[in-house]
Amino acid sequence: MGGNAWRVLRPLLSRLGQAGLVALLVGCIGFALMHALPGDQAFRLAAERYGPDIVDARAAAAMRAELGLDRPLALQLLEWLGRVVRLDLGRSLVTGEPVIQELRVQLGYTALLAGMALPLSALIGLPLGIAAGLWRGRWPDHAVLSLAVLLRAVPAYALGLALMVLLSVRLRWLPPGGFEGWAELVLPSLTLALGLAAVSSRVARESVAAVAASPVLAFARWKGLSERDAVRRHGLRNAAIPVLAVLGLQLIGLVEGILIVETLFGWPGIGHALVHAIFARDVPLVQGTALIMGLGVVLLNAAVDLACLLIDPRRGRQAA
Amino acid sequence: MSGHVRLRDLTVQAADGTPLVAGLSLAAGPGTPLVLLGETGSGKSLVLQAIMGALPPHLRRTGEVVLDGQPLPEGRARRGLWGRRIALLPQEPWLALDPTMRALAQVAEVYRLVRGMPAPRSRAEAEQRLRDLGIEEAARLYPFQLSGGMAQRLALAVLRATDAPLLLADEPTKGLDAARRDEAALRLRDEAGRGRTVIAVTHDIGVARILGGHLAVMLEGRILEQGPSERLLRDPAQDYTRRLIAAEPSQWPTQWRAPSIAPPRPAGEAVVEGRRLGKRFQDRAVLREVDIAVGRGEVVAVLGPSGCGKTTLGDLLLGLLPPSQGEVRRAAGLAPWRFQKLYQDPPSAFAPHQSMRDALRHLGRRHGLAPTLFEGLRDRLRLPPALLDRRPAELSGGELQRFALLRALALDPVFLFADEPTSRLDPITQQEVALLLRGLVSERNLGLLLVTHDAMLAQRMADRVFTIEAARLLPAGRAG
Amino acid sequence: MSGLAFGRRVAALPCARLAGAGLLLLLLGFGLVGPWLIEADPARQDLMASLAPPGARFLLGADHLGRSMLARLAHAVRLSFLLSGLTVAAAGLLGTALGLLAAWEGGWLDRGLSLLSDTVLALPGLLLVLLVIAFAPGQILPLAGGIALALWVEFFRVTRAQARSLLARPHVEAARLLGFGRAYILGHLILPELAPILFTLAGFGIGGVILTVATLSFISIGLKPPTAELGGMTSEMLPYLAEAPFQALLPSLFVALAVLACHLLAGGRPR
């Protein structure tokens, strides 16, 4: 056995490497975006650093000299990446506020939305998936599968619009958008959760079906354990392992869903901010939001890794 | 603890009415194992599942199973007997043990949850069971950290914990190599010795021989003959049983007598030769300072348990792996494809989507061979033309191994490395393929390197026999 | 994920593949032949007919500018399939070729390509596409380029992993011993084994690209109006959602049908 510390450290180190790759990729694209913008580079950088109000030709000239914009590109890139790694993300080209300030507020809203949507998707997807796995090959299985297939084909924005038409326009149960209170949270998180549940129900179904048919559960029964004990002691954990492992992939779906759902419902989170920043060609904000979202996925994946270590003894251990 | 079992007219039918087990009547009691012997598809495993009441739902069973004078209840009520009156040792136990639970807990839960003992006593009893089977050091390990033999002992410890009088064992030696196989069979015989009723199912005559007791030979869902094991194996009444027994390597006629100690070099010129060969994988030395030479027209066998490096040795000689030390020399002036290999798992040696006809046609085109050459070889290997249009999945292991021989022979080989070429075949097929190989060696004057874990097979086939011990190649004495 | 199993389940549904193929043919016919047959000009406005319900003049109604929904849908479906088909073809060919190369050569080439794919994979796909789009929002080239950039990795990883395990199989070793060369092994032994999974990947890829393009156009950073695009059409009609939900959501129905057709036909593994 490789020792317990190494068992925990190894996946964390590899996630740290992944975080580095995210910063590298986003930083390089941000740098290229900055250079691709029309107009004078020095003006933009000065505005980005000090705010757009106090920039004039002199400040731009000072900037050019200070940053050495005449230096080789590679050198400038390295410097740029250095700032990205230190999370020194500059100021928005539109509002002049430091990017990190804006992100802090938006991140809270996004976390709220995600924090609602993830449990909700588990609440919808897991019971359906487990039912399908237990009655595999019979009608609940086919029904849940058909539902999941349909749900995967419908674009998230259309799902949101349909829910909006149904729940707020026709039935007038809910407000259609904005961010005034809990009621506004329902539509976006439900839209997000349904999309995620389409995937998680399938994963749950497959792992439950696999465990139900496995020799492990059969042997547990042959030992004389009651069905309840067999499932509790030998079914649940074994079925949970693949579900948890797929949660990491779900997180990517979560990020993609957040981009769409926030924009659709005007939810003032980080995905909304990114789309608007692309519109406004506000490069520091584009870079900052993308970086935070990318790092967020890596962080959550690290958490999933640790949870997997906790329930799956095979992870990170050597066989005999 | 009693455990007298009687099967009356047991029949298992497929959904379309095809009988898979037909009118079986058998009896077994404590102390004397009952062994069902048969090849793949003879329906022997279904008998166990029928006793257990765990047949797949699409199969239909008639007839009755009587345990200690009481007909066993049907359906869900039968389940109440599991772990109390009937226990089943699963095929390949390492797949049936919970991968997420430590060994001790898997035994202790039987005492705790099935027999209702308090937790500390359950643990103590479980520890004792592990000690009984000599695996107390495995208590805190997970199943993936156990070897195949240890996993089987752990499963047995679980079943001993149940204290059920009737123990069923489904292919108890599947997936174990020769040495482990004998240990596993002996352990099962011990269970019978402890006063349990053991019913075991196997395809391996060696296992039946060790288990002893009462033997029933099955073919196509029926019992061909039955009787006390020792008498039946010595003096079988049925022709099929006779062929089955004769197919064991130890029963083959000794046509080629290996000398008591194998000489290090062939009598004639070597066709391929390894000098001071060494091979390391990461930090582990698999082979050290190996000198080996194979001449034309001779069979050289290398013996050893799985993982000892014998396949590596053959791959080194073929140039499939680079040696870490030493060198491989081939006789001069020979095309590289005149050195060929036969594989252990015949289906894996063919592209799954290619028919035999396509595979051979491509080979013919690559080397400009005449179609008549293939026809001649096909006749020699007794492969009917109807098989040509089949894909690997539609052919039996024996047929595939002969096709593998066909394509190797088409290239007029001088050296053939046969890696456990018969270990996945049914006994009678094994004998056919082995005798065919031996015949071809003299006929085509080629050098054969045979790698096997079966000492008897090596003795029967080879001119010179070596073993690998602690990464070194040693000449083997003649056994028996 | 257990995508493969997911697909196998889809394929196990009665006639799922057949239904997918039929649906796809219908949609392709609509998109390829529709623009010819339908006389109406998708760009012609008739403000008098704004939001006209389905009827004799406009078979599927008219949008807020009084343009024929039918004509615009036909053009939009053609655009979706062309764009997604070309993008997936480019990404698929590149990814498969690089995957085979990495699996065959091994060594530093393999390590380099794998690092590259890990770098691309570190970011969620849609995020990467957005970053590339930021260079020129609303234009087709960065959109297709960004999607292809995120997509080739899937083909690369699957091809590399499968080809590596196939190349290590005894039948490939046997083919080498029998004197067959690289072209024969890749062409006759590896690619035929890979074909089903590549087909499945392509099917899910096309469905995914159709979804992505529609979504990005819906949030106005994909293709710009007046181009008739399925997501953009819904976006344009958003202010009239309450009055004319049929016209607003109809394009999304076509997106869903197209994606469904691809998924059913592919029947293998999403993601």
PDB file of C-alpha atoms in Angstrom, chain A residues 164-280:
ATOM      1  CA  MET A 164     -41.669  30.012 -18.216  1.00  0.00           C
ATOM      2  CA  VAL A 165     -44.668  29.945 -20.553  1.00  0.00           C
ATOM      3  CA  LEU A 166     -46.315  27.237 -18.512  1.00  0.00           C
ATOM      4  CA  LEU A 167     -45.602  28.289 -14.921  1.00  0.00           C
ATOM      5  CA  SER A 168     -45.482  32.058 -15.087  1.00  0.00           C
ATOM      6  CA  VAL A 169     -47.351  33.160 -18.226  1.00  0.00           C
ATOM      7  CA  ARG A 170     -50.171  30.633 -18.234  1.00  0.00           C
ATOM      8  CA  LEU A 171     -50.482  29.590 -14.598  1.00  0.00           C
ATOM      9  CA  ARG A 172     -49.009  32.807 -13.120  1.00  0.00           C
ATOM     10  CA  TRP A 173     -47.419  30.813 -10.285  1.00  0.00           C
ATOM     11  CA  LEU A 174     -43.961  32.270 -10.600  1.00  0.00           C
ATOM     12  CA  PRO A 175     -42.237  35.457 -11.727  1.00  0.00           C
ATOM     13  CA  PRO A 176     -40.538  34.989 -15.133  1.00  0.00           C
ATOM     14  CA  GLY A 177     -37.116  36.383 -14.283  1.00  0.00           C
ATOM     15  CA  GLY A 178     -34.969  38.735 -12.239  1.00  0.00           C
ATOM     16  CA  PHE A 179     -33.537  38.104  -8.789  1.00  0.00           C
ATOM     17  CA  GLU A 180     -35.778  39.579  -6.129  1.00  0.00           C
ATOM     18  CA  GLY A 181     -36.333  36.578  -3.908  1.00  0.00           C
ATOM     19  CA  TRP A 182     -36.661  32.846  -3.587  1.00  0.00           C
ATOM     20  CA  ALA A 183     -39.508  32.593  -6.067  1.00  0.00           C
ATOM     21  CA  GLU A 184     -37.191  33.830  -8.824  1.00  0.00           C
ATOM     22  CA  LEU A 185     -34.801  31.023  -8.023  1.00  0.00           C
ATOM     23  CA  VAL A 186     -37.301  28.305  -8.816  1.00  0.00           C
ATOM     24  CA  LEU A 187     -37.486  28.534 -12.614  1.00  0.00           C
ATOM     25  CA  PRO A 188     -33.742  28.736 -13.317  1.00  0.00           C
ATOM     26  CA  SER A 189     -32.812  26.030 -10.849  1.00  0.00           C
ATOM     27  CA  LEU A 190     -35.596  23.757 -12.077  1.00  0.00           C
ATOM     28  CA  THR A 191     -34.454  24.231 -15.692  1.00  0.00           C
ATOM     29  CA  LEU A 192     -30.886  23.482 -14.715  1.00  0.00           C
ATOM     30  CA  ALA A 193     -31.860  20.526 -12.538  1.00  0.00           C
ATOM     31  CA  LEU A 194     -33.973  18.846 -15.226  1.00  0.00           C
ATOM     32  CA  GLY A 195     -31.085  18.929 -17.691  1.00  0.00           C
ATOM     33  CA  LEU A 196     -28.725  17.425 -15.122  1.00  0.00           C
ATOM     34  CA  ALA A 197     -31.286  14.843 -13.994  1.00  0.00           C
ATOM     35  CA  ALA A 198     -31.501  13.539 -17.566  1.00  0.00           C
ATOM     36  CA  VAL A 199     -27.873  12.450 -17.193  1.00  0.00           C
ATOM     37  CA  SER A 200     -27.799  11.444 -13.529  1.00  0.00           C
ATOM     38  CA  SER A 201     -30.890   9.250 -13.850  1.00  0.00           C
ATOM     39  CA  ARG A 202     -29.120   7.224 -16.534  1.00  0.00           C
ATOM     40  CA  VAL A 203     -25.965   6.850 -14.473  1.00  0.00           C
ATOM     41  CA  ALA A 204     -27.948   5.783 -11.426  1.00  0.00           C
ATOM     42  CA  ARG A 205     -29.928   3.348 -13.547  1.00  0.00           C
ATOM     43  CA  GLU A 206     -26.835   1.719 -15.018  1.00  0.00           C
ATOM     44  CA  SER A 207     -25.032   1.338 -11.723  1.00  0.00           C
ATOM     45  CA  VAL A 208     -28.076   0.043  -9.866  1.00  0.00           C
ATOM     46  CA  ALA A 209     -28.775  -2.441 -12.659  1.00  0.00           C
ATOM     47  CA  ALA A 210     -25.136  -3.548 -12.663  1.00  0.00           C
ATOM     48  CA  VAL A 211     -25.042  -4.066  -8.920  1.00  0.00           C
ATOM     49  CA  ALA A 212     -28.434  -5.781  -8.839  1.00  0.00           C
ATOM     50  CA  ALA A 213     -27.161  -8.342 -11.349  1.00  0.00           C
ATOM     51  CA  SER A 214     -23.671  -8.633  -9.838  1.00  0.00           C
ATOM     52  CA  PRO A 215     -22.250 -11.737  -8.186  1.00  0.00           C
ATOM     53  CA  VAL A 216     -21.517  -9.557  -5.139  1.00  0.00           C
ATOM     54  CA  LEU A 217     -25.183  -9.026  -4.319  1.00  0.00           C
ATOM     55  CA  ALA A 218     -25.978 -12.650  -5.188  1.00  0.00           C
ATOM     56  CA  PHE A 219     -23.322 -13.886  -2.765  1.00  0.00           C
ATOM     57  CA  ALA A 220     -24.669 -11.544  -0.084  1.00  0.00           C
ATOM     58  CA  ARG A 221     -28.060 -13.205  -0.493  1.00  0.00           C
ATOM     59  CA  TRP A 222     -26.575 -16.696  -0.563  1.00  0.00           C
ATOM     60  CA  LYS A 223     -24.867 -15.940   2.748  1.00  0.00           C
ATOM     61  CA  GLY A 224     -28.353 -15.667   4.221  1.00  0.00           C
ATOM     62  CA  LEU A 225     -28.602 -11.876   4.517  1.00  0.00           C
ATOM     63  CA  SER A 226     -32.123 -10.498   4.195  1.00  0.00           C
ATOM     64  CA  GLU A 227     -32.800  -8.447   1.084  1.00  0.00           C
ATOM     65  CA  ARG A 228     -32.699  -5.283   3.182  1.00  0.00           C
ATOM     66  CA  ASP A 229     -29.336  -6.132   4.729  1.00  0.00           C
ATOM     67  CA  ALA A 230     -27.895  -7.289   1.412  1.00  0.00           C
ATOM     68  CA  VAL A 231     -28.817  -4.042  -0.317  1.00  0.00           C
ATOM     69  CA  ARG A 232     -27.850  -1.845   2.639  1.00  0.00           C
ATOM     70  CA  ARG A 233     -24.459  -3.444   3.248  1.00  0.00           C
ATOM     71  CA  HIS A 234     -23.430  -4.572  -0.239  1.00  0.00           C
ATOM     72  CA  GLY A 235     -25.676  -2.782  -2.740  1.00  0.00           C
ATOM     73  CA  LEU A 236     -25.717   0.913  -1.906  1.00  0.00           C
ATOM     74  CA  ARG A 237     -22.022   1.610  -1.624  1.00  0.00           C
ATOM     75  CA  ASN A 238     -21.144  -0.347  -4.747  1.00  0.00           C
ATOM     76  CA  ALA A 239     -23.870   1.422  -6.709  1.00  0.00           C
ATOM     77  CA  ALA A 240     -22.845   4.833  -5.371  1.00  0.00           C
ATOM     78  CA  ILE A 241     -19.245   4.596  -6.559  1.00  0.00           C
ATOM     79  CA  PRO A 242     -19.907   5.078 -10.297  1.00  0.00           C
ATOM     80  CA  VAL A 243     -22.603   7.671  -9.587  1.00  0.00           C
ATOM     81  CA  LEU A 244     -20.173   9.731  -7.571  1.00  0.00           C
ATOM     82  CA  ALA A 245     -17.431   9.330 -10.150  1.00  0.00           C
ATOM     83  CA  VAL A 246     -19.741  10.663 -12.845  1.00  0.00           C
ATOM     84  CA  LEU A 247     -20.607  13.657 -10.689  1.00  0.00           C
ATOM     85  CA  GLY A 248     -17.341  15.180 -11.888  1.00  0.00           C
ATOM     86  CA  LEU A 249     -18.563  15.046 -15.475  1.00  0.00           C
ATOM     87  CA  GLN A 250     -21.911  16.412 -14.322  1.00  0.00           C
ATOM     88  CA  LEU A 251     -20.094  19.493 -13.089  1.00  0.00           C
ATOM     89  CA  ILE A 252     -19.108  20.316 -16.662  1.00  0.00           C
ATOM     90  CA  GLY A 253     -22.783  20.049 -17.563  1.00  0.00           C
ATOM     91  CA  LEU A 254     -23.524  22.331 -14.638  1.00  0.00           C
ATOM     92  CA  VAL A 255     -21.175  25.040 -15.942  1.00  0.00           C
ATOM     93  CA  GLU A 256     -22.656  24.832 -19.434  1.00  0.00           C
ATOM     94  CA  GLY A 257     -26.164  24.942 -18.010  1.00  0.00           C
ATOM     95  CA  ILE A 258     -25.331  27.935 -15.835  1.00  0.00           C
ATOM     96  CA  LEU A 259     -24.120  29.936 -18.847  1.00  0.00           C
ATOM     97  CA  ILE A 260     -27.404  29.368 -20.635  1.00  0.00           C
ATOM     98  CA  VAL A 261     -29.867  29.503 -17.769  1.00  0.00           C
ATOM     99  CA  GLU A 262     -28.417  32.643 -16.210  1.00  0.00           C
ATOM    100  CA  THR A 263     -28.527  34.447 -19.513  1.00  0.00           C
ATOM    101  CA  LEU A 264     -32.075  33.298 -20.220  1.00  0.00           C
ATOM    102  CA  PHE A 265     -33.491  34.310 -16.859  1.00  0.00           C
ATOM    103  CA  GLY A 266     -31.318  37.355 -16.364  1.00  0.00           C
ATOM    104  CA  TRP A 267     -29.791  35.839 -13.237  1.00  0.00           C
ATOM    105  CA  PRO A 268     -26.902  38.153 -12.244  1.00  0.00           C
ATOM    106  CA  GLY A 269     -24.332  35.386 -11.852  1.00  0.00           C
ATOM    107  CA  ILE A 270     -20.987  34.712 -13.411  1.00  0.00           C
ATOM    108  CA  GLY A 271     -22.287  33.050 -16.576  1.00  0.00           C
ATOM    109  CA  HIS A 272     -24.490  36.020 -17.335  1.00  0.00           C
ATOM    110  CA  ALA A 273     -21.485  38.278 -16.762  1.00  0.00           C
ATOM    111  CA  LEU A 274     -19.323  36.251 -19.153  1.00  0.00           C
ATOM    112  CA  VAL A 275     -21.835  36.394 -21.978  1.00  0.00           C
ATOM    113  CA  HIS A 276     -22.244  40.138 -21.538  1.00  0.00           C
ATOM    114  CA  ALA A 277     -18.521  40.665 -21.345  1.00  0.00           C
ATOM    115  CA  ILE A 278     -18.108  38.853 -24.666  1.00  0.00           C
ATOM    116  CA  PHE A 279     -20.747  41.162 -26.119  1.00  0.00           C
ATOM    117  CA  ALA A 280     -18.998  44.228 -24.832  1.00  0.00           C
TER     118      ALA A 280
END
